């Protein structure tokens, strides 16, 4: 589905009125338009070509991209949560460009999300595209809905993980991955 900018603009205007602001004052007058444009940009991260290479011979070592900076929005408060994602897979005759792993993270991050689902969706997409021997995704994030309100504990992080195939079944593989992402 594409973005209905008109609807967003109306809603943001109403929202501003709802919190007692004057949506026509100088600083806010363009805000509904800006937010609609912002979401158009977020939505655009869903579209990219997933190039897969199938001529990798017998390469079956772990491919790891760690410390992928990501930004997402919690679906309960529409406030950002952000941090680092670590993504790994063990190829089975198919690999993709490393930048595509970053693109997959962004594809699922720029929408109302919960961190658990985001982690699982990245893993599932890699499974679907590459049919690898295993996938591992670990995400560590700060949630502004926790930091800004309620318990106000900005030093706490939420960690989620999704492991499949060899990462789930083989302790040695799993430990190799965990050592790689925990080393500086
Ligand atoms: Zn939240």
PDB file of C-alpha atoms and ligand atoms in Angstrom:
ATOM      1  CA  UNK A   1       0.000   0.000   0.000  1.00  0.00           C
ATOM      2  CA  UNK A   2       1.227   3.458  -0.783  1.00  0.00           C
ATOM      3  CA  UNK A   3       1.075   6.493   1.455  1.00  0.00           C
ATOM      4  CA  UNK A   4      -2.091   8.606   1.655  1.00  0.00           C
ATOM      5  CA  UNK A   5      -0.436  11.935   2.378  1.00  0.00           C
ATOM      6  CA  UNK A   6      -3.713  13.815   2.589  1.00  0.00           C
ATOM      7  CA  UNK A   7      -4.963  11.516   5.344  1.00  0.00           C
ATOM      8  CA  UNK A   8      -1.710  11.879   7.304  1.00  0.00           C
ATOM      9  CA  UNK A   9      -1.823  15.664   7.019  1.00  0.00           C
ATOM     10  CA  UNK A  10      -5.410  15.794   8.284  1.00  0.00           C
ATOM     11  CA  UNK A  11      -4.597  13.474  11.168  1.00  0.00           C
ATOM     12  CA  UNK A  12      -1.519  15.392  12.294  1.00  0.00           C
ATOM     13  CA  UNK A  13      -3.457  18.638  12.209  1.00  0.00           C
ATOM     14  CA  UNK A  14      -6.145  17.082  14.377  1.00  0.00           C
ATOM     15  CA  UNK A  15      -3.537  15.613  16.690  1.00  0.00           C
ATOM     16  CA  UNK A  16      -1.928  19.019  17.177  1.00  0.00           C
ATOM     17  CA  UNK A  17      -5.318  20.500  17.988  1.00  0.00           C
ATOM     18  CA  UNK A  18      -5.936  17.625  20.374  1.00  0.00           C
ATOM     19  CA  UNK A  19      -2.843  18.429  22.424  1.00  0.00           C
ATOM     20  CA  UNK A  20      -3.878  22.062  22.628  1.00  0.00           C
ATOM     21  CA  UNK A  21      -1.587  23.493  19.963  1.00  0.00           C
ATOM     22  CA  UNK A  22      -2.509  25.953  17.261  1.00  0.00           C
ATOM     23  CA  UNK A  23      -1.700  24.069  14.025  1.00  0.00           C
ATOM     24  CA  UNK A  24      -1.661  27.356  12.140  1.00  0.00           C
ATOM     25  CA  UNK A  25       1.158  28.938  14.102  1.00  0.00           C
ATOM     26  CA  UNK A  26       4.368  29.526  12.216  1.00  0.00           C
ATOM     27  CA  UNK A  27       6.378  26.589  13.550  1.00  0.00           C
ATOM     28  CA  UNK A  28       3.588  24.053  13.082  1.00  0.00           C
ATOM     29  CA  UNK A  29       1.911  25.104   9.870  1.00  0.00           C
ATOM     30  CA  UNK A  30       4.155  22.895   7.692  1.00  0.00           C
ATOM     31  CA  UNK A  31       4.409  20.047  10.214  1.00  0.00           C
ATOM     32  CA  UNK A  32       1.587  17.874   8.785  1.00  0.00           C
ATOM     33  CA  UNK A  33       3.205  18.111   5.326  1.00  0.00           C
ATOM     34  CA  UNK A  34       6.649  17.323   6.751  1.00  0.00           C
ATOM     35  CA  UNK A  35       5.392  14.242   8.558  1.00  0.00           C
ATOM     36  CA  UNK A  36       3.574  12.988   5.459  1.00  0.00           C
ATOM     37  CA  UNK A  37       6.804  13.405   3.486  1.00  0.00           C
ATOM     38  CA  UNK A  38       8.789  11.637   6.180  1.00  0.00           C
ATOM     39  CA  UNK A  39       6.510   8.597   6.025  1.00  0.00           C
ATOM     40  CA  UNK A  40       6.746   8.580   2.257  1.00  0.00           C
ATOM     41  CA  UNK A  41      10.506   8.272   2.694  1.00  0.00           C
ATOM     42  CA  UNK A  42      10.124   5.517   5.334  1.00  0.00           C
ATOM     43  CA  UNK A  43       7.831   3.593   3.005  1.00  0.00           C
ATOM     44  CA  UNK A  44      10.372   3.819   0.167  1.00  0.00           C
ATOM     45  CA  UNK A  45      12.797   1.598   2.117  1.00  0.00           C
ATOM     46  CA  UNK A  46      10.539  -1.345   1.332  1.00  0.00           C
ATOM     47  CA  UNK A  47      11.468  -1.268  -2.340  1.00  0.00           C
ATOM     48  CA  UNK A  48      14.804  -2.616  -3.453  1.00  0.00           C
ATOM     49  CA  UNK A  49      16.097  -5.360  -5.663  1.00  0.00           C
ATOM     50  CA  UNK A  50      17.411  -8.330  -3.781  1.00  0.00           C
ATOM     51  CA  UNK A  51      20.311  -9.521  -5.935  1.00  0.00           C
ATOM     52  CA  UNK A  52      21.265 -13.101  -5.169  1.00  0.00           C
ATOM     53  CA  UNK A  53      24.435 -14.777  -6.442  1.00  0.00           C
ATOM     54  CA  UNK A  54      24.332 -18.489  -7.005  1.00  0.00           C
ATOM     55  CA  UNK A  55      27.846 -19.210  -8.253  1.00  0.00           C
ATOM     56  CA  UNK A  56      29.640 -19.342  -4.920  1.00  0.00           C
ATOM     57  CA  UNK A  57      30.762 -22.951  -5.203  1.00  0.00           C
ATOM     58  CA  UNK A  58      31.266 -24.641  -1.875  1.00  0.00           C
ATOM     59  CA  UNK A  59      31.603 -21.521   0.249  1.00  0.00           C
ATOM     60  CA  UNK A  60      29.753 -22.437   3.402  1.00  0.00           C
ATOM     61  CA  UNK A  61      31.371 -20.298   6.081  1.00  0.00           C
ATOM     62  CA  UNK A  62      29.388 -17.950   8.223  1.00  0.00           C
ATOM     63  CA  UNK A  63      28.698 -14.488   6.771  1.00  0.00           C
ATOM     64  CA  UNK A  64      28.294 -11.902   9.536  1.00  0.00           C
ATOM     65  CA  UNK A  65      27.470  -8.203   9.344  1.00  0.00           C
ATOM     66  CA  UNK A  66      27.535  -6.702  12.789  1.00  0.00           C
ATOM     67  CA  UNK A  67      26.686  -3.308  14.257  1.00  0.00           C
ATOM     68  CA  UNK A  68      24.102  -2.353  11.650  1.00  0.00           C
ATOM     69  CA  UNK A  69      22.661   0.878  13.001  1.00  0.00           C
ATOM     70  CA  UNK A  70      18.881   0.777  12.741  1.00  0.00           C
ATOM     71  CA  UNK A  71      15.921   3.016  13.553  1.00  0.00           C
ATOM     72  CA  UNK A  72      12.369   1.852  14.019  1.00  0.00           C
ATOM     73  CA  UNK A  73       9.142   2.972  15.686  1.00  0.00           C
ATOM     74  CA  UNK A  74       7.299   1.118  18.402  1.00  0.00           C
ATOM     75  CA  UNK A  75       3.752   0.437  17.325  1.00  0.00           C
ATOM     76  CA  UNK A  76       2.375   1.136  20.784  1.00  0.00           C
ATOM     77  CA  UNK A  77       3.497   4.755  21.042  1.00  0.00           C
ATOM     78  CA  UNK A  78       4.954   5.562  17.602  1.00  0.00           C
ATOM     79  CA  UNK A  79       8.143   6.596  19.357  1.00  0.00           C
ATOM     80  CA  UNK A  80      11.537   5.528  18.013  1.00  0.00           C
ATOM     81  CA  UNK A  81      13.496   2.554  19.154  1.00  0.00           C
ATOM     82  CA  UNK A  82      16.990   2.271  17.758  1.00  0.00           C
ATOM     83  CA  UNK A  83      20.244   0.451  18.182  1.00  0.00           C
ATOM     84  CA  UNK A  84      22.399  -2.214  16.568  1.00  0.00           C
ATOM     85  CA  UNK A  85      21.467  -5.270  14.571  1.00  0.00           C
ATOM     86  CA  UNK A  86      23.796  -8.216  13.989  1.00  0.00           C
ATOM     87  CA  UNK A  87      22.855 -10.422  11.062  1.00  0.00           C
ATOM     88  CA  UNK A  88      24.481 -13.688  10.019  1.00  0.00           C
ATOM     89  CA  UNK A  89      23.797 -16.614   7.750  1.00  0.00           C
ATOM     90  CA  UNK A  90      25.526 -19.731   6.515  1.00  0.00           C
ATOM     91  CA  UNK A  91      25.143 -19.927   2.726  1.00  0.00           C
ATOM     92  CA  UNK A  92      23.879 -22.954   0.907  1.00  0.00           C
ATOM     93  CA  UNK A  93      24.996 -22.170  -2.663  1.00  0.00           C
ATOM     94  CA  UNK A  94      23.426 -18.660  -2.533  1.00  0.00           C
ATOM     95  CA  UNK A  95      24.788 -15.370  -1.209  1.00  0.00           C
ATOM     96  CA  UNK A  96      23.700 -11.754  -1.433  1.00  0.00           C
ATOM     97  CA  UNK A  97      25.604  -8.479  -1.415  1.00  0.00           C
ATOM     98  CA  UNK A  98      26.447  -7.410   2.150  1.00  0.00           C
ATOM     99  CA  UNK A  99      24.632  -4.095   1.711  1.00  0.00           C
ATOM    100  CA  UNK A 100      21.450  -6.079   1.061  1.00  0.00           C
ATOM    101  CA  UNK A 101      21.520  -7.262   4.659  1.00  0.00           C
ATOM    102  CA  UNK A 102      21.343  -3.620   5.734  1.00  0.00           C
ATOM    103  CA  UNK A 103      18.523  -3.042   3.242  1.00  0.00           C
ATOM    104  CA  UNK A 104      16.566  -5.972   4.658  1.00  0.00           C
ATOM    105  CA  UNK A 105      16.911  -4.531   8.181  1.00  0.00           C
ATOM    106  CA  UNK A 106      15.616  -1.149   6.947  1.00  0.00           C
ATOM    107  CA  UNK A 107      12.831  -2.727   4.922  1.00  0.00           C
ATOM    108  CA  UNK A 108      11.182  -4.046   8.073  1.00  0.00           C
ATOM    109  CA  UNK A 109      12.345  -1.340  10.511  1.00  0.00           C
ATOM    110  CA  UNK A 110      10.679   1.735   8.988  1.00  0.00           C
ATOM    111  CA  UNK A 111       7.125   0.909   9.981  1.00  0.00           C
ATOM    112  CA  UNK A 112       5.229   0.578  13.254  1.00  0.00           C
ATOM    113  CA  UNK A 113       6.941  -2.397  14.843  1.00  0.00           C
ATOM    114  CA  UNK A 114       7.717  -4.402  17.928  1.00  0.00           C
ATOM    115  CA  UNK A 115      11.336  -5.424  18.276  1.00  0.00           C
ATOM    116  CA  UNK A 116      10.525  -9.135  18.561  1.00  0.00           C
ATOM    117  CA  UNK A 117       8.613  -9.146  15.269  1.00  0.00           C
ATOM    118  CA  UNK A 118      11.217  -7.026  13.517  1.00  0.00           C
ATOM    119  CA  UNK A 119      13.923  -9.524  14.509  1.00  0.00           C
ATOM    120  CA  UNK A 120      11.849 -12.471  13.283  1.00  0.00           C
ATOM    121  CA  UNK A 121      10.879 -10.788   9.999  1.00  0.00           C
ATOM    122  CA  UNK A 122      14.521 -10.090   9.096  1.00  0.00           C
ATOM    123  CA  UNK A 123      15.389 -13.742   9.763  1.00  0.00           C
ATOM    124  CA  UNK A 124      12.401 -14.985   7.733  1.00  0.00           C
ATOM    125  CA  UNK A 125      13.267 -12.754   4.774  1.00  0.00           C
ATOM    126  CA  UNK A 126      16.809 -14.137   4.702  1.00  0.00           C
ATOM    127  CA  UNK A 127      15.449 -17.670   4.879  1.00  0.00           C
ATOM    128  CA  UNK A 128      13.112 -16.927   1.988  1.00  0.00           C
ATOM    129  CA  UNK A 129      15.670 -15.182  -0.232  1.00  0.00           C
ATOM    130  CA  UNK A 130      18.735 -17.356   0.357  1.00  0.00           C
ATOM    131  CA  UNK A 131      17.471 -20.640   1.749  1.00  0.00           C
ATOM    132  CA  UNK A 132      20.663 -20.836   3.842  1.00  0.00           C
ATOM    133  CA  UNK A 133      21.868 -23.448   6.323  1.00  0.00           C
ATOM    134  CA  UNK A 134      20.978 -21.102   9.133  1.00  0.00           C
ATOM    135  CA  UNK A 135      20.206 -17.507  10.042  1.00  0.00           C
ATOM    136  CA  UNK A 136      20.992 -15.509  13.177  1.00  0.00           C
ATOM    137  CA  UNK A 137      19.643 -12.068  13.995  1.00  0.00           C
ATOM    138  CA  UNK A 138      20.368 -10.258  17.263  1.00  0.00           C
ATOM    139  CA  UNK A 139      19.045  -6.761  17.935  1.00  0.00           C
ATOM    140  CA  UNK A 140      19.888  -4.498  20.843  1.00  0.00           C
ATOM    141  CA  UNK A 141      17.873  -1.292  21.145  1.00  0.00           C
ATOM    142  CA  UNK A 142      16.895   1.624  23.309  1.00  0.00           C
ATOM    143  CA  UNK A 143      13.174   2.367  23.285  1.00  0.00           C
ATOM    144  CA  UNK A 144      12.244   6.005  23.701  1.00  0.00           C
ATOM    145  CA  UNK A 145       8.848   4.997  25.074  1.00  0.00           C
ATOM    146  CA  UNK A 146      10.773   3.466  27.979  1.00  0.00           C
ATOM    147  CA  UNK A 147      13.437   6.187  28.250  1.00  0.00           C
ATOM    148  CA  UNK A 148      11.119   9.206  28.024  1.00  0.00           C
ATOM    149  CA  UNK A 149       8.209   8.082  30.112  1.00  0.00           C
ATOM    150  CA  UNK A 150       7.210   5.823  32.981  1.00  0.00           C
ATOM    151  CA  UNK A 151      10.235   4.018  34.343  1.00  0.00           C
ATOM    152  CA  UNK A 152      12.668   6.499  32.700  1.00  0.00           C
ATOM    153  CA  UNK A 153      15.635   4.231  32.504  1.00  0.00           C
ATOM    154  CA  UNK A 154      17.688   5.343  29.502  1.00  0.00           C
ATOM    155  CA  UNK A 155      20.502   2.919  30.260  1.00  0.00           C
ATOM    156  CA  UNK A 156      18.368  -0.185  29.781  1.00  0.00           C
ATOM    157  CA  UNK A 157      18.376  -2.003  26.462  1.00  0.00           C
ATOM    158  CA  UNK A 158      16.087  -4.559  24.960  1.00  0.00           C
ATOM    159  CA  UNK A 159      17.790  -7.517  23.295  1.00  0.00           C
ATOM    160  CA  UNK A 160      15.978  -9.867  20.951  1.00  0.00           C
ATOM    161  CA  UNK A 161      17.277 -12.756  18.875  1.00  0.00           C
ATOM    162  CA  UNK A 162      16.118 -15.200  16.263  1.00  0.00           C
ATOM    163  CA  UNK A 163      18.247 -18.227  15.407  1.00  0.00           C
ATOM    164  CA  UNK A 164      17.425 -20.880  12.846  1.00  0.00           C
ATOM    165  CA  UNK A 165      19.065 -23.967  11.343  1.00  0.00           C
ATOM    166  CA  UNK A 166      22.716 -24.473  12.247  1.00  0.00           C
ATOM    167  CA  UNK A 167      22.696 -21.525  14.663  1.00  0.00           C
ATOM    168  CA  UNK A 168      19.903 -23.132  16.621  1.00  0.00           C
ATOM    169  CA  UNK A 169      21.033 -26.740  16.412  1.00  0.00           C
ATOM    170  CA  UNK A 170      24.815 -26.480  16.618  1.00  0.00           C
ATOM    171  CA  UNK A 171      26.302 -25.068  19.807  1.00  0.00           C
ATOM    172  CA  UNK A 172      29.715 -24.524  18.204  1.00  0.00           C
ATOM    173  CA  UNK A 173      28.210 -22.469  15.364  1.00  0.00           C
ATOM    174  CA  UNK A 174      26.097 -20.468  17.778  1.00  0.00           C
ATOM    175  CA  UNK A 175      29.093 -19.715  20.020  1.00  0.00           C
ATOM    176  CA  UNK A 176      31.214 -18.706  17.042  1.00  0.00           C
ATOM    177  CA  UNK A 177      28.517 -16.193  16.070  1.00  0.00           C
ATOM    178  CA  UNK A 178      28.105 -14.874  19.621  1.00  0.00           C
ATOM    179  CA  UNK A 179      31.888 -14.485  20.002  1.00  0.00           C
ATOM    180  CA  UNK A 180      32.058 -12.582  16.705  1.00  0.00           C
ATOM    181  CA  UNK A 181      29.316 -10.119  17.631  1.00  0.00           C
ATOM    182  CA  UNK A 182      30.609  -9.612  21.162  1.00  0.00           C
ATOM    183  CA  UNK A 183      34.237  -8.958  20.149  1.00  0.00           C
ATOM    184  CA  UNK A 184      35.248  -5.373  19.534  1.00  0.00           C
TER     185      UNK A 184
HETATM  186 ZN1  LIG B   1       6.328   1.837  22.961  1.00  0.00          ZN
END
